[in-house]
CSV table of C-alpha atoms in Angstrom, one decimal:
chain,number,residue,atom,x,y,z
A,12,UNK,CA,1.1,47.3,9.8
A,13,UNK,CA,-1.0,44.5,8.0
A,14,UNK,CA,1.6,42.4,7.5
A,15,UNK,CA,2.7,42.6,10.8
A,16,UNK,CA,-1.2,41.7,12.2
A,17,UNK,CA,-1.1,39.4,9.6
A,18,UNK,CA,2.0,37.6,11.1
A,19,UNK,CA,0.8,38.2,14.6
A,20,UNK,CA,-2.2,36.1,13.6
A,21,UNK,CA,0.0,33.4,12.6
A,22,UNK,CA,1.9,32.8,15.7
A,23,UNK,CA,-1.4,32.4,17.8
A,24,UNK,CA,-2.4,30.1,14.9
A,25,UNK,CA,1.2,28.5,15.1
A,26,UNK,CA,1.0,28.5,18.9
A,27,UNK,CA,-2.0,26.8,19.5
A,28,UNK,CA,-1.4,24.2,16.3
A,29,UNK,CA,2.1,23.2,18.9
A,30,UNK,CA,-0.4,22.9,21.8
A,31,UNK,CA,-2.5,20.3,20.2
A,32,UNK,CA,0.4,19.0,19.1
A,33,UNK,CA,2.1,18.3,22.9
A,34,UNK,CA,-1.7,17.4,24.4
A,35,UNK,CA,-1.3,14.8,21.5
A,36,UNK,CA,2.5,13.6,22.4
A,37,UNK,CA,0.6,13.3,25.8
A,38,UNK,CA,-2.3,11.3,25.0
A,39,UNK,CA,0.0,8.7,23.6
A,40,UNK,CA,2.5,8.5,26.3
A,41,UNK,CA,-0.9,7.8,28.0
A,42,UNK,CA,-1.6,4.9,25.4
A,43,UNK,CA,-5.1,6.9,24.0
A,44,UNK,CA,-4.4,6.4,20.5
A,45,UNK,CA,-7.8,8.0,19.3
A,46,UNK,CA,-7.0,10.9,21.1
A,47,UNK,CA,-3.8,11.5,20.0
A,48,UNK,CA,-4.9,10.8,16.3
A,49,UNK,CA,-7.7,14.0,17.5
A,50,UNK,CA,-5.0,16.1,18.7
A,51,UNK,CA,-2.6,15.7,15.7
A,52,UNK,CA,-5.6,16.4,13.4
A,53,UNK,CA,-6.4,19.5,14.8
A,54,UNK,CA,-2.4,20.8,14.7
A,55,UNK,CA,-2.5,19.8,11.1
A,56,UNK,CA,-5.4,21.1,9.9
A,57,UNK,CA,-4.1,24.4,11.8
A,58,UNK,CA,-1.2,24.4,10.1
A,59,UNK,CA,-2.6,23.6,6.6
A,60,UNK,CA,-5.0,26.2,7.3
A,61,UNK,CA,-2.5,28.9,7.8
A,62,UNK,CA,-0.4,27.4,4.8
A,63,UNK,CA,-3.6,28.2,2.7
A,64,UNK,CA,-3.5,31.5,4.7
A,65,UNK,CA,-0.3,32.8,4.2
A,66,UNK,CA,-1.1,32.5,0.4
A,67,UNK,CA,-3.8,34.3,0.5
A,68,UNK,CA,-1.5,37.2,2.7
A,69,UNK,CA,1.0,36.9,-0.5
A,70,UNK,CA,-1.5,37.6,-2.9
A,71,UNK,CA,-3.0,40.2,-1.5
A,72,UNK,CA,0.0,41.8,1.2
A,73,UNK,CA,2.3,40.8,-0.9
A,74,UNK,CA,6.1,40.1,0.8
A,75,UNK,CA,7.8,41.7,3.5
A,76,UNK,CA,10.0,44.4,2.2
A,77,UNK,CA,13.1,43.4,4.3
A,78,UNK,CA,15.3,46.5,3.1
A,79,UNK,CA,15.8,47.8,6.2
A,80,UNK,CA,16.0,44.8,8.3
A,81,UNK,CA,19.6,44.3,10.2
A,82,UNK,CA,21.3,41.4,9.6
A,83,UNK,CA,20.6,40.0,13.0
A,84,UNK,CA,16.8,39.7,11.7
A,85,UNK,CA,17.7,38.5,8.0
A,86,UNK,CA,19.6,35.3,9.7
A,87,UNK,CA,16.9,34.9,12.4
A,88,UNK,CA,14.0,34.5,9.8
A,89,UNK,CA,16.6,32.0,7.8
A,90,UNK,CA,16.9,29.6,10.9
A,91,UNK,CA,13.1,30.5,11.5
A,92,UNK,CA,12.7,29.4,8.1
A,93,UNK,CA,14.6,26.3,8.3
A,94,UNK,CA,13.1,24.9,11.6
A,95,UNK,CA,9.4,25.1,9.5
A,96,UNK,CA,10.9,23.3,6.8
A,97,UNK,CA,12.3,21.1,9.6
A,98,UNK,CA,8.6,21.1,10.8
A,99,UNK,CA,7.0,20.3,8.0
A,100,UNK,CA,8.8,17.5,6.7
A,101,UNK,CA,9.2,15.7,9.8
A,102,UNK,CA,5.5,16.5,10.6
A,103,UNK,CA,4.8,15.4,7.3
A,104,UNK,CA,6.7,12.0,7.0
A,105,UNK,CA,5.5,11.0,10.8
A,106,UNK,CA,2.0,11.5,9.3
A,107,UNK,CA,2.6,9.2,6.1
A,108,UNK,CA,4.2,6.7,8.9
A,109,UNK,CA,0.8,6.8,10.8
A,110,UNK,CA,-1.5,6.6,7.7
A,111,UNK,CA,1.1,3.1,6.8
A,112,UNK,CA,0.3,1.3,9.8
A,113,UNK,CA,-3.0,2.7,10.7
A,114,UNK,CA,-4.1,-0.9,10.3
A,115,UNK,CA,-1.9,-2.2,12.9
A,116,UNK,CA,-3.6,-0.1,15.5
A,117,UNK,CA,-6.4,-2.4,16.0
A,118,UNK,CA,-4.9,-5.7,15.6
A,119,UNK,CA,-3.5,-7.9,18.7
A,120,UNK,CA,0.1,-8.5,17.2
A,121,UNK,CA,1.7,-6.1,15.1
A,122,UNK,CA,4.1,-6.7,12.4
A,123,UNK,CA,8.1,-5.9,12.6
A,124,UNK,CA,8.1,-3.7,9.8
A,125,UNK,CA,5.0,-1.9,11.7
A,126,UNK,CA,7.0,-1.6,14.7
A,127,UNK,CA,9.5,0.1,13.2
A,128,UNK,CA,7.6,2.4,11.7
A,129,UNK,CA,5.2,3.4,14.9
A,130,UNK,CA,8.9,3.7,16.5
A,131,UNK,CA,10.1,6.5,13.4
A,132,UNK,CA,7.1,8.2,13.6
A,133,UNK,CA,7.4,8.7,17.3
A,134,UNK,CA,11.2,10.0,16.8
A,135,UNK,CA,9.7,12.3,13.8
A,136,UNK,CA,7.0,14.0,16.0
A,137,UNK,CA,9.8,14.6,18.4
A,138,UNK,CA,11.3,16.2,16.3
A,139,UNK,CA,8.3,17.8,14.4
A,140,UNK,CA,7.1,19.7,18.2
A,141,UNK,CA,10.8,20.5,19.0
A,142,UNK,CA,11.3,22.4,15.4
A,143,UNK,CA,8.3,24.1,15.6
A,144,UNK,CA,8.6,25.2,19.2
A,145,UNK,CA,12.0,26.4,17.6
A,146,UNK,CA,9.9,28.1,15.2
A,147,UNK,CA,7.9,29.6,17.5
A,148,UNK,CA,11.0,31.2,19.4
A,149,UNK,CA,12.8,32.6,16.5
A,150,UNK,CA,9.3,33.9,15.2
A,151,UNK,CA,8.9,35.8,18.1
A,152,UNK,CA,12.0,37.9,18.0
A,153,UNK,CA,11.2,38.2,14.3
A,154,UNK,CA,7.8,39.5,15.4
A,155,UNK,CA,10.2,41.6,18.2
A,156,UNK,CA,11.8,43.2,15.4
A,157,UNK,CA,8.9,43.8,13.2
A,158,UNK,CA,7.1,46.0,15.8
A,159,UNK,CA,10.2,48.0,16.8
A,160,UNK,CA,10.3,48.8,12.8
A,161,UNK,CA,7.0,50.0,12.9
């Protein structure tokens, strides 16, 4: 029963970190830059946050015990698994991208090379919100299962 709170915790957690995340995708389709750094903030820190969290819940939850999960929910939790990987690297990357040509933000011209990269980072973040709202679906019937279990 904890784990599964503990988990249920997480997708609000996860939920709202992809909200900030699509307000933030908004603000700079709107062209407010510091708003969008604001937004992306938050969904990081959230994310981090529940990083630091979930070692905390292994430590002192330990790990699921998956014994008598189906395979149907063993190869949902895989793909699950994959699309946070997906997640975090391409959320991480597009936020080394930003911290490179944070300079160029405030400057009238900007550079080819920081073109490019404002341009990758853009396609990362994409593909950053689409994993994780991937995640979010595949963690749901995960969390479908888990409460059936019960």
């Amino acid at each position: 029963m904890m784990n599964l709170m503990f988990w249920g915790y997480a997708y609000l957690l996860t939920t709202t970190a992809v909200f900030f995340a699509i307000l933030g995708w908004r603000n700079i389709i709107a062209g407010d830059i510091q708003a969008h750094k604001q937004k992306m903030g938050a969904a990081i820190n959230l994310i981090l946050f529940f990083v630091v969290s979930y070692v905390v819940k292994v430590i002192v939850l330990g790990r699921e015990d998956k014994t008598n999960w189906t395979p149907f929910y063993l190869y949902t939790l895989y793909i699950h698994e994959t699309f946070i990987a997906l997640m975090l690297l391409t959320g991480g990357w597009a936020r080394w991208l930003a911290h490179t040509f944070r300079t160029s933000l405030t400057g009238d011209s900007v550079s080819d090379v920081h073109q490019k990269q404002r341009r990758l980072h853009g396609k990362l973040g994409r593909a950053c919100i689409a994993s994780a709202l991937c995640g979010l679906f595949t963690a749901t019937i995960i969390l479908w299962g888990m409460a059936n279990r019960l």
